[in-house]
Coordinates of C-alpha atoms in Angstrom, one line a residue:
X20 CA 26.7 -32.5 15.8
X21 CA 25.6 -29.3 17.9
X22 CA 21.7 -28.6 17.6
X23 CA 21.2 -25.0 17.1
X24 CA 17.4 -23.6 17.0
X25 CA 17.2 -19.9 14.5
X26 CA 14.7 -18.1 15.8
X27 CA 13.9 -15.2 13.4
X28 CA 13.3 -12.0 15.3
X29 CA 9.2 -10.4 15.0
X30 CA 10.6 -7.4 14.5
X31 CA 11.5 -7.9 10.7
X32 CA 7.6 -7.6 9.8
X33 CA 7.1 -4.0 11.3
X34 CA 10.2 -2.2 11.5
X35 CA 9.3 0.8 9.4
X36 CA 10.0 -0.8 6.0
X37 CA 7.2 -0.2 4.2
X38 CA 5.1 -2.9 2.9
X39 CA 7.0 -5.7 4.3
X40 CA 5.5 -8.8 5.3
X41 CA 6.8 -12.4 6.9
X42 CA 6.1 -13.2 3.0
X43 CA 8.9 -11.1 2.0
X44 CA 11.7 -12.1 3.9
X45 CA 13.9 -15.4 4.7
X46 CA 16.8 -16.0 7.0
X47 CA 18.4 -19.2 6.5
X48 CA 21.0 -21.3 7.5
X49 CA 24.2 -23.0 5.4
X50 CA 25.3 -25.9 7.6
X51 CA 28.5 -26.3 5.5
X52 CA 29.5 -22.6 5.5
X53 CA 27.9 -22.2 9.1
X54 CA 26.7 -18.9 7.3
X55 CA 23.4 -16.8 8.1
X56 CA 22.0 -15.6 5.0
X57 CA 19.1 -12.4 4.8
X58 CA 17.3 -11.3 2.3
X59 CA 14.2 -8.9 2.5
X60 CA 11.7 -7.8 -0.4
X61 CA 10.0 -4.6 -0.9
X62 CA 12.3 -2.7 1.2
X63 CA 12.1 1.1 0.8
X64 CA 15.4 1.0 3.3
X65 CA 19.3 2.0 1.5
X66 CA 20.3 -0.8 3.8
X67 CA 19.6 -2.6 7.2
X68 CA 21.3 -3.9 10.2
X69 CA 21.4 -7.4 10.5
X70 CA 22.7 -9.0 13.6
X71 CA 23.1 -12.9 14.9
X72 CA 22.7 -13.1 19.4
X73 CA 23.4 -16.4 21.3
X74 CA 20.9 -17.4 23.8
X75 CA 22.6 -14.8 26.2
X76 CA 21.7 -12.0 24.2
X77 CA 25.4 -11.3 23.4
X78 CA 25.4 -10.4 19.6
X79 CA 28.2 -12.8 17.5
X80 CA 27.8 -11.6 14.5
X81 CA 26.5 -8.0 13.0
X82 CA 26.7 -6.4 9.6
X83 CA 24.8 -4.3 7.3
X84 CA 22.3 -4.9 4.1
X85 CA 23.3 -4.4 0.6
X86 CA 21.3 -4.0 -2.6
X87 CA 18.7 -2.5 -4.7
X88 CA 15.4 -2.2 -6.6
X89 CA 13.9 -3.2 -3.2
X90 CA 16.1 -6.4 -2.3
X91 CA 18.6 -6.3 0.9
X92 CA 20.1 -8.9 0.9
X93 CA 23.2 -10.0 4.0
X94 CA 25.1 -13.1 5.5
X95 CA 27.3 -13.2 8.2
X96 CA 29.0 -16.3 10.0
X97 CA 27.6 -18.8 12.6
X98 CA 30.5 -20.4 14.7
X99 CA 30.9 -23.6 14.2
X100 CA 32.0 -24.3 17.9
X101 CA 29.3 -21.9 20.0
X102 CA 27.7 -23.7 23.2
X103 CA 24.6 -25.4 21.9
X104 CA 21.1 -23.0 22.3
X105 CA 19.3 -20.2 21.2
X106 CA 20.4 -18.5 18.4
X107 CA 18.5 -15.4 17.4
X108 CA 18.8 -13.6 13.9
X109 CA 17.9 -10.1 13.5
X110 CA 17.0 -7.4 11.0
X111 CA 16.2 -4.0 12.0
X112 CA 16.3 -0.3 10.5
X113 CA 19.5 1.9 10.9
X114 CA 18.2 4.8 11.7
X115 CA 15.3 3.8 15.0
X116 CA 14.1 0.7 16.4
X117 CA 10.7 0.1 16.8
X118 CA 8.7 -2.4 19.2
X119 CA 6.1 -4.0 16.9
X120 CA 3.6 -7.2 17.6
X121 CA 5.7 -10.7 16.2
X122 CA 5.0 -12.2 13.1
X123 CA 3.8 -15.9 13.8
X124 CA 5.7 -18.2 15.0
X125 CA 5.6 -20.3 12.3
X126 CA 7.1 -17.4 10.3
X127 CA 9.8 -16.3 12.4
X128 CA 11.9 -19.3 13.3
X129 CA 13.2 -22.3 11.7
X130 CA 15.2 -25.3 13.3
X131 CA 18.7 -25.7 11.8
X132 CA 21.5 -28.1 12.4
X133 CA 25.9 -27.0 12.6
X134 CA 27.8 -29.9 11.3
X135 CA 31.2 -31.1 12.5
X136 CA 34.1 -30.0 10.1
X137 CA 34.9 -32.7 7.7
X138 CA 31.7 -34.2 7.5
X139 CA 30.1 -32.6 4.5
X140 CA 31.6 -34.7 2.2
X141 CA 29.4 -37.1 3.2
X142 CA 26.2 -35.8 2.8
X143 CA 27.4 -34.4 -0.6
X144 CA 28.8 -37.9 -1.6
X145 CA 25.2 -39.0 -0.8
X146 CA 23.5 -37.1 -2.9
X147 CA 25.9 -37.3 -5.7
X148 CA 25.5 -40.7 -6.4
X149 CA 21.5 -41.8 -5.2
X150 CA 19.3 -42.5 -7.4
X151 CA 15.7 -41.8 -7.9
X152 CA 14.4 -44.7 -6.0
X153 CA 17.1 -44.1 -3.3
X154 CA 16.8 -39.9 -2.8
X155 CA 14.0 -39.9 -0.6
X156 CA 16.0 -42.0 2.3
X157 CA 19.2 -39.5 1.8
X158 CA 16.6 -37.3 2.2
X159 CA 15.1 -38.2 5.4
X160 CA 19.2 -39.5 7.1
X161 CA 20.6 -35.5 6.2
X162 CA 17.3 -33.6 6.5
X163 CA 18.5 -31.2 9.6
X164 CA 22.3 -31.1 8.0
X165 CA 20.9 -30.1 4.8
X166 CA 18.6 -27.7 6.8
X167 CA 15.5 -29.5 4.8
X168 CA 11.4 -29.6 5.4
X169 CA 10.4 -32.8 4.9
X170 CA 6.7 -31.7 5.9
X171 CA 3.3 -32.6 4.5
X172 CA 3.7 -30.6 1.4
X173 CA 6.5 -32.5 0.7
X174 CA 4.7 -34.9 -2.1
X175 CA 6.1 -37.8 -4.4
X176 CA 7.2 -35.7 -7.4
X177 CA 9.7 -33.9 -5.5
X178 CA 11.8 -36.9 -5.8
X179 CA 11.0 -37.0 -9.7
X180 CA 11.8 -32.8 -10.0
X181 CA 14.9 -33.0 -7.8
X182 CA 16.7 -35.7 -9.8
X183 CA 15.6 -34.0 -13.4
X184 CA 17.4 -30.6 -11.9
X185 CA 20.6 -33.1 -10.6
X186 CA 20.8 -34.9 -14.0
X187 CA 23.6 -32.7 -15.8
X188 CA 25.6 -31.3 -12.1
X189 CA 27.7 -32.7 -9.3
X190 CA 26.9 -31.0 -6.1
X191 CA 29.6 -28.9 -4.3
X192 CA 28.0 -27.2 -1.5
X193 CA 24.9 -27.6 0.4
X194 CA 23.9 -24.6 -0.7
X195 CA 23.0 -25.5 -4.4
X196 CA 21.4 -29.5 -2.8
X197 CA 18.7 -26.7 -0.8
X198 CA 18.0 -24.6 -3.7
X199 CA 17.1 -27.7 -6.0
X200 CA 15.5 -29.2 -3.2
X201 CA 13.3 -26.5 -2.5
X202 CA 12.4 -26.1 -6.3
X203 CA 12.4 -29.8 -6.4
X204 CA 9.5 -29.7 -3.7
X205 CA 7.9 -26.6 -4.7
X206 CA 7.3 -28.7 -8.2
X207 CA 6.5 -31.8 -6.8
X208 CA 3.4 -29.7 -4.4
X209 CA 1.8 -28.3 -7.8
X210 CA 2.1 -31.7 -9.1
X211 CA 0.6 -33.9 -6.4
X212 CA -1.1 -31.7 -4.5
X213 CA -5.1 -31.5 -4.3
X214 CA -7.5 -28.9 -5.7
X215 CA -8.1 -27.4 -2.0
X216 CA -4.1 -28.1 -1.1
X217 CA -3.7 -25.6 -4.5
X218 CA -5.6 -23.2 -2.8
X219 CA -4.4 -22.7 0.8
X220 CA -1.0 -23.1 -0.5
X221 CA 0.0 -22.4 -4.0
X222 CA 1.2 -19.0 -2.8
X223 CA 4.0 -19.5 -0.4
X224 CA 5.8 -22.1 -3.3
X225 CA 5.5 -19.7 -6.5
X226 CA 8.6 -18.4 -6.2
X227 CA 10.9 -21.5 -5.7
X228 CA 8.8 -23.0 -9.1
X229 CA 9.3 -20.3 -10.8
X230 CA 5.4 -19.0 -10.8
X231 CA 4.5 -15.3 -11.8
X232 CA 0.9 -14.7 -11.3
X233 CA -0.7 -12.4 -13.5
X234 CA -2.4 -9.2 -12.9
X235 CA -6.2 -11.0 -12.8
X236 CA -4.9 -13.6 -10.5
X237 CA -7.1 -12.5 -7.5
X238 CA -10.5 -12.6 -9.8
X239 CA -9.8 -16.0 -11.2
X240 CA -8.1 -17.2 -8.3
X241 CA -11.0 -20.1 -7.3
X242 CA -10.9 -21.5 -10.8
X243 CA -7.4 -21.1 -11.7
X244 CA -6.8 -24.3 -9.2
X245 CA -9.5 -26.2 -10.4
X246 CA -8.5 -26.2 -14.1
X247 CA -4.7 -26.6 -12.9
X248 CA -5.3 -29.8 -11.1
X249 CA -6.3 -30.8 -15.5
X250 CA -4.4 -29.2 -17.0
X251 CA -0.8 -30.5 -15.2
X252 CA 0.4 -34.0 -16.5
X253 CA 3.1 -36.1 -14.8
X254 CA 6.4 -35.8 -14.1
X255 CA 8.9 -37.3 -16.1
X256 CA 12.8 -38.0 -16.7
X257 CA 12.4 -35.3 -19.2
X258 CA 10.7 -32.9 -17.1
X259 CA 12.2 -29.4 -16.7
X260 CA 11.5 -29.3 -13.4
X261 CA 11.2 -25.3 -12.7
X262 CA 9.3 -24.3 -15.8
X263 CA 7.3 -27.3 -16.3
X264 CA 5.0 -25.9 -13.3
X265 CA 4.9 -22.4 -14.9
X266 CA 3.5 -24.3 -18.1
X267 CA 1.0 -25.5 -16.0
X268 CA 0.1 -22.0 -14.4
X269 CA 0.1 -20.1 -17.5
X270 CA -2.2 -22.1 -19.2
X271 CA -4.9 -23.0 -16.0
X272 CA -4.5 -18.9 -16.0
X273 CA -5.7 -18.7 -19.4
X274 CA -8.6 -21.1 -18.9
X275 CA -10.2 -19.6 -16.0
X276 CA -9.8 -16.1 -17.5
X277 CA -12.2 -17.6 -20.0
X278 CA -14.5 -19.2 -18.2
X279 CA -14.8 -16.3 -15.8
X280 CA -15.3 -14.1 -18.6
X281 CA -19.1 -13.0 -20.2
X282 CA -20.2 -12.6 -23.5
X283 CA -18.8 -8.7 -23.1
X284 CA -15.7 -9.6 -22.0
X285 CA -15.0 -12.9 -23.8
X286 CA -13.7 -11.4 -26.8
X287 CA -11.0 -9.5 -25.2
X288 CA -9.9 -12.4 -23.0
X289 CA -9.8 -14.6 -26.4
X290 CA -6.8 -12.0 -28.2
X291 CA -5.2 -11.5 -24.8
X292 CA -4.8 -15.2 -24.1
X293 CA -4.6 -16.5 -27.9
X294 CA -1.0 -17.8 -27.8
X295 CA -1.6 -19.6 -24.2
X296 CA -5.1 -21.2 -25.8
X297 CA -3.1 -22.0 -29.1
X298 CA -5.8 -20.6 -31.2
X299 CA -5.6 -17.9 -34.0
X300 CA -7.7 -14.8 -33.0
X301 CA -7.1 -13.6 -36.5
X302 CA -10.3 -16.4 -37.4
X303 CA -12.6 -14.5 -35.5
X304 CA -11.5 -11.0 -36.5
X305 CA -12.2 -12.3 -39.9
X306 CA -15.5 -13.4 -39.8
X307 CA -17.7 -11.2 -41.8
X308 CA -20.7 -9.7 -39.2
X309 CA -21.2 -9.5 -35.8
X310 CA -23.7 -12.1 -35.5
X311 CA -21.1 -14.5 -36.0
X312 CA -18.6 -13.1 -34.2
X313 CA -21.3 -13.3 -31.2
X314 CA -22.0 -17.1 -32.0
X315 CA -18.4 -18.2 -31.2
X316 CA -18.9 -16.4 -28.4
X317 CA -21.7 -17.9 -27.3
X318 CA -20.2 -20.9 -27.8
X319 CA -17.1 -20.5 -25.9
X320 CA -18.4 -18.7 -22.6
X321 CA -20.0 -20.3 -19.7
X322 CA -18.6 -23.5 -20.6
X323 CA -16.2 -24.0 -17.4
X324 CA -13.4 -25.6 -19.9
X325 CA -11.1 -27.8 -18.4
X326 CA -7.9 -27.5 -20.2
X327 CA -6.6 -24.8 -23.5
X328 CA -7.1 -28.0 -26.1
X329 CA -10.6 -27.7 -25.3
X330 CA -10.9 -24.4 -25.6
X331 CA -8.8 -24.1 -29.2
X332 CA -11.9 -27.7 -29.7
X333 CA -14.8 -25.5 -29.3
X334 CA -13.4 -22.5 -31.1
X335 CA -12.3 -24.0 -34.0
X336 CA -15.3 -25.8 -34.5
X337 CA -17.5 -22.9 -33.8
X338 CA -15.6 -20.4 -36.1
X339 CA -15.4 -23.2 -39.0
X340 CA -19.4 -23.5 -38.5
X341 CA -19.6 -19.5 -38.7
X342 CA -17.1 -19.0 -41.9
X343 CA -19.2 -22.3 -43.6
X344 CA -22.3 -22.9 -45.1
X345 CA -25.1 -25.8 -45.5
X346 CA -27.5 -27.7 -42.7
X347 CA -26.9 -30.8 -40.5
X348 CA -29.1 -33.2 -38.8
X349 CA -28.8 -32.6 -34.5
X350 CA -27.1 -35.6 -34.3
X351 CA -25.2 -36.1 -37.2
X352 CA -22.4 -33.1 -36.9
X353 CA -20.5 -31.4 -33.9
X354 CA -24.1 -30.3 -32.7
X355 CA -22.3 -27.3 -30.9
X356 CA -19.2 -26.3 -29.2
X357 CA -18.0 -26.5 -25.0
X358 CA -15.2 -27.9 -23.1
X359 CA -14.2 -30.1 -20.1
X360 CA -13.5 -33.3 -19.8
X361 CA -15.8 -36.0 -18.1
X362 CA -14.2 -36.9 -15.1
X363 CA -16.1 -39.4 -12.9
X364 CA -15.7 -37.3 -9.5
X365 CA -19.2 -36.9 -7.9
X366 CA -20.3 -39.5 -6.2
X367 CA -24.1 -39.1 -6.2
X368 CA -25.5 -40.0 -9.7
X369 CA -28.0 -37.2 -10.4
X370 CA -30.7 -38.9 -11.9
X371 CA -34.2 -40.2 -11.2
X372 CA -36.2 -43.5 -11.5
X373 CA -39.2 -42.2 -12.1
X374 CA -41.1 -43.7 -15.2
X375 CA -41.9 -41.0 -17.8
X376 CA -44.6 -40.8 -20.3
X377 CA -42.5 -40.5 -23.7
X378 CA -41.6 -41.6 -26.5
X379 CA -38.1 -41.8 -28.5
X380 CA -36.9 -38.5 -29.7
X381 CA -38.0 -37.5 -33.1
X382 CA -34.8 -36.9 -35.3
X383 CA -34.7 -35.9 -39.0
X384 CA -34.4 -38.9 -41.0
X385 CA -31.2 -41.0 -41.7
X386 CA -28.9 -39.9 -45.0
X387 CA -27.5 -43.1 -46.4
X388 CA -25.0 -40.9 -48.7
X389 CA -21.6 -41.1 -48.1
X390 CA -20.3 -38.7 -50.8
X391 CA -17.0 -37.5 -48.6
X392 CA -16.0 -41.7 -47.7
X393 CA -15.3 -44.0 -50.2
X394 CA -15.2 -47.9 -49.8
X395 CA -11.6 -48.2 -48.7
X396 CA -11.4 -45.8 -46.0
X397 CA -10.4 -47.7 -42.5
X398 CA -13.8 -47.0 -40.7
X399 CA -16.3 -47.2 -43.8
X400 CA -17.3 -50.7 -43.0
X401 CA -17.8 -49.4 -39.4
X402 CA -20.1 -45.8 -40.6
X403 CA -22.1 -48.4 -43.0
X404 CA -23.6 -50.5 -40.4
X405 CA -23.8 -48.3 -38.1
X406 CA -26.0 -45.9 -40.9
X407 CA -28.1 -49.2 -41.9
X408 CA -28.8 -49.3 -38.2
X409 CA -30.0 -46.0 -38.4
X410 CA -27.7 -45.3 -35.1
X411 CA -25.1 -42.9 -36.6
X412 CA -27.0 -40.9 -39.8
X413 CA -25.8 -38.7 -42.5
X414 CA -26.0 -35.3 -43.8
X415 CA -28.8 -33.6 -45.6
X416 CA -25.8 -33.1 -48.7
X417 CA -25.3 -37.3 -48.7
X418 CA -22.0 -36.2 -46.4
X419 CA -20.7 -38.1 -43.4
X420 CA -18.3 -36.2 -42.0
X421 CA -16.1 -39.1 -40.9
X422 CA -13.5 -36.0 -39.4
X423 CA -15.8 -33.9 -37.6
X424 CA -15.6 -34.0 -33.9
X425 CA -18.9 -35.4 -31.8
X426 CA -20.5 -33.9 -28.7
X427 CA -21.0 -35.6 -25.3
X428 CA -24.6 -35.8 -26.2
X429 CA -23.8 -37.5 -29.6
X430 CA -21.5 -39.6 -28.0
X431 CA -23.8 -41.2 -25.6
X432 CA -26.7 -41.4 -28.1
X433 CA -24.7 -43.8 -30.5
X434 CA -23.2 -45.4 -27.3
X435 CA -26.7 -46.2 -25.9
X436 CA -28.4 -47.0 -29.0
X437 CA -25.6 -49.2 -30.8
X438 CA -25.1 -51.3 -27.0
X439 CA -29.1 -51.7 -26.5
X440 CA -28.8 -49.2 -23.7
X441 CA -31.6 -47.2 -24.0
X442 CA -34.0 -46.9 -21.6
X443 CA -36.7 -45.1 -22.4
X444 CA -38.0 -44.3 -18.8
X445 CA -35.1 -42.6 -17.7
X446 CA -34.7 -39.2 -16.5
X447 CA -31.8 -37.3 -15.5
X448 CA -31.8 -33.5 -13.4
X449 CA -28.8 -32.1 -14.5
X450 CA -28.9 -28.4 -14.7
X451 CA -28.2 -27.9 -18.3
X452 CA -30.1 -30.9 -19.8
X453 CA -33.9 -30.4 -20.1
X454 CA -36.5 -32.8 -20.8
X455 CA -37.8 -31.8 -24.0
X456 CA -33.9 -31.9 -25.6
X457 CA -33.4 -34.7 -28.2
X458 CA -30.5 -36.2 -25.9
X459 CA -32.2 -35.9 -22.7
X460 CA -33.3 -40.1 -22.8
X461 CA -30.1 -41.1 -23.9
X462 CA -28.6 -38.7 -21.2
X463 CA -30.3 -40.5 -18.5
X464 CA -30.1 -43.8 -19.8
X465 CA -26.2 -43.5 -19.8
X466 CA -26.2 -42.7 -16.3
X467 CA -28.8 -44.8 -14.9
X468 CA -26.4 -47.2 -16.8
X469 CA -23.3 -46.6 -15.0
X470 CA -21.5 -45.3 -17.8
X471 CA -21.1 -41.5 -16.7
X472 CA -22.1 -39.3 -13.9
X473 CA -21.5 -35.8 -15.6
X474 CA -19.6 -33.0 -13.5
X475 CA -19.6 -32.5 -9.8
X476 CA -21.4 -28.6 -10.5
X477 CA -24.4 -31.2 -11.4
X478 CA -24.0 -30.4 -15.3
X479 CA -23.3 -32.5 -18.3
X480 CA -22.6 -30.1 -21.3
X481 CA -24.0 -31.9 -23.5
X482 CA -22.4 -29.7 -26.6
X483 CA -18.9 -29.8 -25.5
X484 CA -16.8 -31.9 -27.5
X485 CA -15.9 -35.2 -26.1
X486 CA -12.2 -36.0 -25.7
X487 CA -10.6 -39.6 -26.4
X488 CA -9.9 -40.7 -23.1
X489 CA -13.3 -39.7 -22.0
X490 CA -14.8 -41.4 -25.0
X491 CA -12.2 -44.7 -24.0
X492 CA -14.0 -44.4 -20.0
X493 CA -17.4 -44.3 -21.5
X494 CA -16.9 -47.6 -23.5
X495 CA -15.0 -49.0 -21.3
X496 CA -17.7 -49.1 -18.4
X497 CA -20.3 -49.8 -21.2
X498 CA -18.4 -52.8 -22.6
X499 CA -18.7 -53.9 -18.6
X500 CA -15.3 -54.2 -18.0
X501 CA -13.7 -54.0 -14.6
X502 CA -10.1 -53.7 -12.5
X503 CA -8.3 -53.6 -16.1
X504 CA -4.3 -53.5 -15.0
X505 CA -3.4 -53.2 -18.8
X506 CA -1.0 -50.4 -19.4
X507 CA -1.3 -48.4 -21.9
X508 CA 1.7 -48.6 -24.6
X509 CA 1.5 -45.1 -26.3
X510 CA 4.5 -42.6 -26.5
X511 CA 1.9 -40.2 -24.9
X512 CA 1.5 -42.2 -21.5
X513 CA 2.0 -39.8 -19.5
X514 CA -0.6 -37.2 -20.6
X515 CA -3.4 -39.8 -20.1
X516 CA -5.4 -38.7 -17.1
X517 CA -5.5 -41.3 -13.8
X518 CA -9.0 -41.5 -13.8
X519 CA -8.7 -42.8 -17.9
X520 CA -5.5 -44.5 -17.8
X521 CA -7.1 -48.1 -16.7
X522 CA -10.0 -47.5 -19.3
X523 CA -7.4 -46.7 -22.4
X524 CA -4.9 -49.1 -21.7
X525 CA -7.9 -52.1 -21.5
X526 CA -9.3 -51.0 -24.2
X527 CA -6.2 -51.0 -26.6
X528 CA -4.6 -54.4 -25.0
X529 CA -8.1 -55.8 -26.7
X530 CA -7.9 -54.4 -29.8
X531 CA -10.8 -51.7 -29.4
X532 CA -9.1 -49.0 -29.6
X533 CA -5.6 -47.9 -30.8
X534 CA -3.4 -44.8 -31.5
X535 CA -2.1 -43.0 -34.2
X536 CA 1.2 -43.4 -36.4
X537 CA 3.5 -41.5 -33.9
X538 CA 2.8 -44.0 -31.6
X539 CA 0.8 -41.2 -29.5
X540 CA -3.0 -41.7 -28.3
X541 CA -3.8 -38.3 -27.7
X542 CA -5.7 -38.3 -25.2
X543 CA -6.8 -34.7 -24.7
X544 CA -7.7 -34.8 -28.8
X545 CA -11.8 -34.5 -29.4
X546 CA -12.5 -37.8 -31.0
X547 CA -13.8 -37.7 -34.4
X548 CA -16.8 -39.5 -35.9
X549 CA -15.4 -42.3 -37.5
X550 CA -13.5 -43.1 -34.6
X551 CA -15.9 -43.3 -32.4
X552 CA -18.1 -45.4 -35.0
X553 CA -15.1 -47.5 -35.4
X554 CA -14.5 -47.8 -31.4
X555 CA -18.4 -49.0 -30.8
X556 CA -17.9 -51.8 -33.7
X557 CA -14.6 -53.4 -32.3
X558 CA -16.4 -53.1 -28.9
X559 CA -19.7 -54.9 -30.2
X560 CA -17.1 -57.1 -32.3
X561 CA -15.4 -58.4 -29.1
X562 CA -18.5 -59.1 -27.6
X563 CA -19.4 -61.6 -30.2
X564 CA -15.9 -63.7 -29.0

């Protein structure tokens, strides 16, 4: 093998092509062809001079740019047999040269590797034929042949995206192994990758996944990460790998466009991102006055949603409140409308121990009607005791509402009361929970309980609808139970957040908890009244064993 270093000539970034940056450029190496490929972006040039020198300044190689609508792109030939050092790839204007300041070091060379003649078959026989447990070792033995960066961004899923994108193609050259590898890894970064890794680096990988960032990027740009590092699932065998991340993107975009809109602007965000939020704008049109047109908005801004299914949640409930009639008791119904899931990341629980003067909060009295469940419906034995207990009550019409969805507030109230949780002492300081609100006890007795901590911005939203799997973590911490390794046995696994997947498959290897007739658990789906009245009596049931 003959080691040859590419060092990629500062003057590319100032050579009197307007707005050209390190960004928009790349000179790279093909170790089979022993080929020098250019290609600059934004170039207001007709064409450029591109030139390859040996450590001795002698030039080996010089041609000229071709292409249009901004793109000149070049590649001329390395020799396979030159002396081993510097090499020293070029691009400069036609008509002057221009001494300009270099673009960083890290941006203007790159370490490549010249293999001997006959050897790629090797390395292409290698990848051929590994296998998804074996790729990242053919990896690591041809990483300078394959002219590979096997650096910190490189994550776990890139081993995942790059054999999804092999799957259906033999390898020829070692020109199509580095393209897949480097959507391969630009995937497997926007899947593994942290909330702060998102945000220093999302922007140098958007192109190999496929990423287009929209016109607003810059203003959402903080949150767009944060609701990204939800809204992505895992990698599977049936993963497209390049526009599985641009799935990903397009609906985090969405999100934060929402929740960095007001109540002025909301409105406009709502039809411009319908179809990425999969909800029907055409509901809101329709309702009859403004009032109500302003009270799904109020219920849909300031909400810091965490993912598009709990955005379509809260809008769907709060236009079906708006286009209906009739009155429900505050803990009976939805109660309101929010998003975001309850994900257990702060690790300070905010509440305090100090006793309080108070009593339990006065509540409109129970409805022992069930006009809308009859006797043989699954959870009816489930509602009834729960009722008689005076936990979970009716509606003022003698209505349940077994299908309506229930609020984080109204799912730690029946949590806390049905277990013997609540303590009426408790106090909790989250932002949005005051101490004269109904579920401000049963709030702080959940978390002086251990059961949830709320959101690391210190609030709780108590009116956002709870999810399934953060309805499974909540039971599953109540119920006591610790270092489940159950796995979950839904069709769905894989959309299960990490920080639920323990919780839901415990929970259904008992018994407490199961999914629905396609096999799926949905976990991203607001749980519904009677399941979460049928979830506390299995829970209270396997107690009694």
């Amino acid at each position: 093998m003959k080691k040859i270093v590419l060092i990629i000539s500062g003057i590319i970034a100032g050579m009197g092509i307007t707005g050209v940056y390190a960004e928009d450029y790349s000179i790279s190496c093909d170790n089979q062809l022993r080929t020098v490929s250019f290609t600059v972006r934004n170039c207001d040039k007709n064409r450029l001079v591109v030139y390859v020198e040996d450590e001795n300044k002698n030039i080996i190689a010089i041609g000229e740019t071709e292409g249009e609508n901004g793109i000149q792109t070049a590649v001329l030939p390395v020799p396979g047999n030159a002396a081993e050092g510097y090499y020293t790839a070029v691009a400069a204007d036609c008509s002057e040269e221009i001494d300009v300041p270099s673009v960083p070091y890290a941006d203007r060379s790159k370490k490549i590797y010249v293999s001997e003649a006959g050897g790629e078959a090797d390395v292409i026989f290698a990848i051929n034929t590994a296998t998804e447990n074996s790729i990242g070792a053919v990896f690591e033995q041809y990483e300078k042949e394959l002219n590979l960066s096997l650096d910190s961004d490189y994550k776990p899923s890139c081993n995942t995206a790059f054999m999804n994108l092999k799957a259906k193609k033999t390898y020829t050259t070692f020109a199509e192994i580095m393209s897949d590898f480097n959507t391969a890894k630009a995937v497997g970064f926007y899947a593994d990758a942290g909330e702060e890794e998102l945000k220093a680096g999302a922007e140098r990988y958007k192109r190999d996944a496929g990423i287009e960032f929209g016109e607003d990027y810059e203003n959402y740009k903080s949150d767009i990460w944060r609701v990204f590092t939800y809204v992505r699932s895992k990698l599977t065998s049936s993963t497209d790998a390049r526009s599985i991340t641009a799935q990903w993107y397009s609906e985090a975009e969405a999100v934060a466009a929402l929740n960095c809109a007001d109540r002025t602007t909301a409105a406009s965000v709502l039809e411009k991102y319908s179809l990425k939020l999969g909800i029907d704008y055409s509901k809101f049109t329709g309702l009859p006055s403004e009032t109500k047109k302003m009270n799904v908005i109020k219920a849909v801004t300031g909400m810091n949603f965490n993912k598009a299914s709990d955005v379509k949640q809260a809008y769907d409930n709060a236009v079906a409140q708006q286009s209906s009639s009739g009155s429900q008791s505050s803990t009976g119904g939805t109660g309101g409308t929010g998003g975001g899931s309850s994900v257990p990341s702060s690790p300070t629980l905010p509440y305090s121990s100090k006793p309080k003067e108070t009593q339990e909060p006065t509540e409109p009295p129970k409805s022992n009607g069930f006009s809308d469940m009859p006797e043989n419906h699954w959870a009816y034995k489930a509602v009834k005791q729960l009722n008689d207990e005076g936990v979970m009550t009716g509606y003022d019409d003698g209505s349940v509402k077994p299908d309506n969805s229930v609020t984080r507030a109204e799912f730690v109230k029946l949590l806390t009361a049905a277990l013997g949780i609540y303590d009426f002492s408790a106090e909790c300081e989250f932002d949005d929970v005051k101490k004269e609100d109904w579920y401000a006890g049963y709030i702080a007795s959940a978390v002086n309980a251990g059961i949830t901590q709320g959101y690391p911005d210190n609030t709780f939203k108590p009116n956002a609808p709870i999810t399934r799997e953060d309805a499974a973590l909540m039971i599953y911490r109540a119920a006591g139970m610790k270092d489940e390794s159950a796995q979950p046995e839904f069709t769905d696994n894989s959309s299960i957040s990490d920080y639920a997947y323990n919780a839901v498959g415990a929970l259904s290897a008992r018994g407490i908890l199961n999914g629905f007739d396609d096999g799926e658990f949905k976990p991203a789906n607001a749980i519904t009244r009677a399941q979460t009245a049928q979830i506390i009596y299995n829970v209270r049931e396997e107690a009694k064993k």
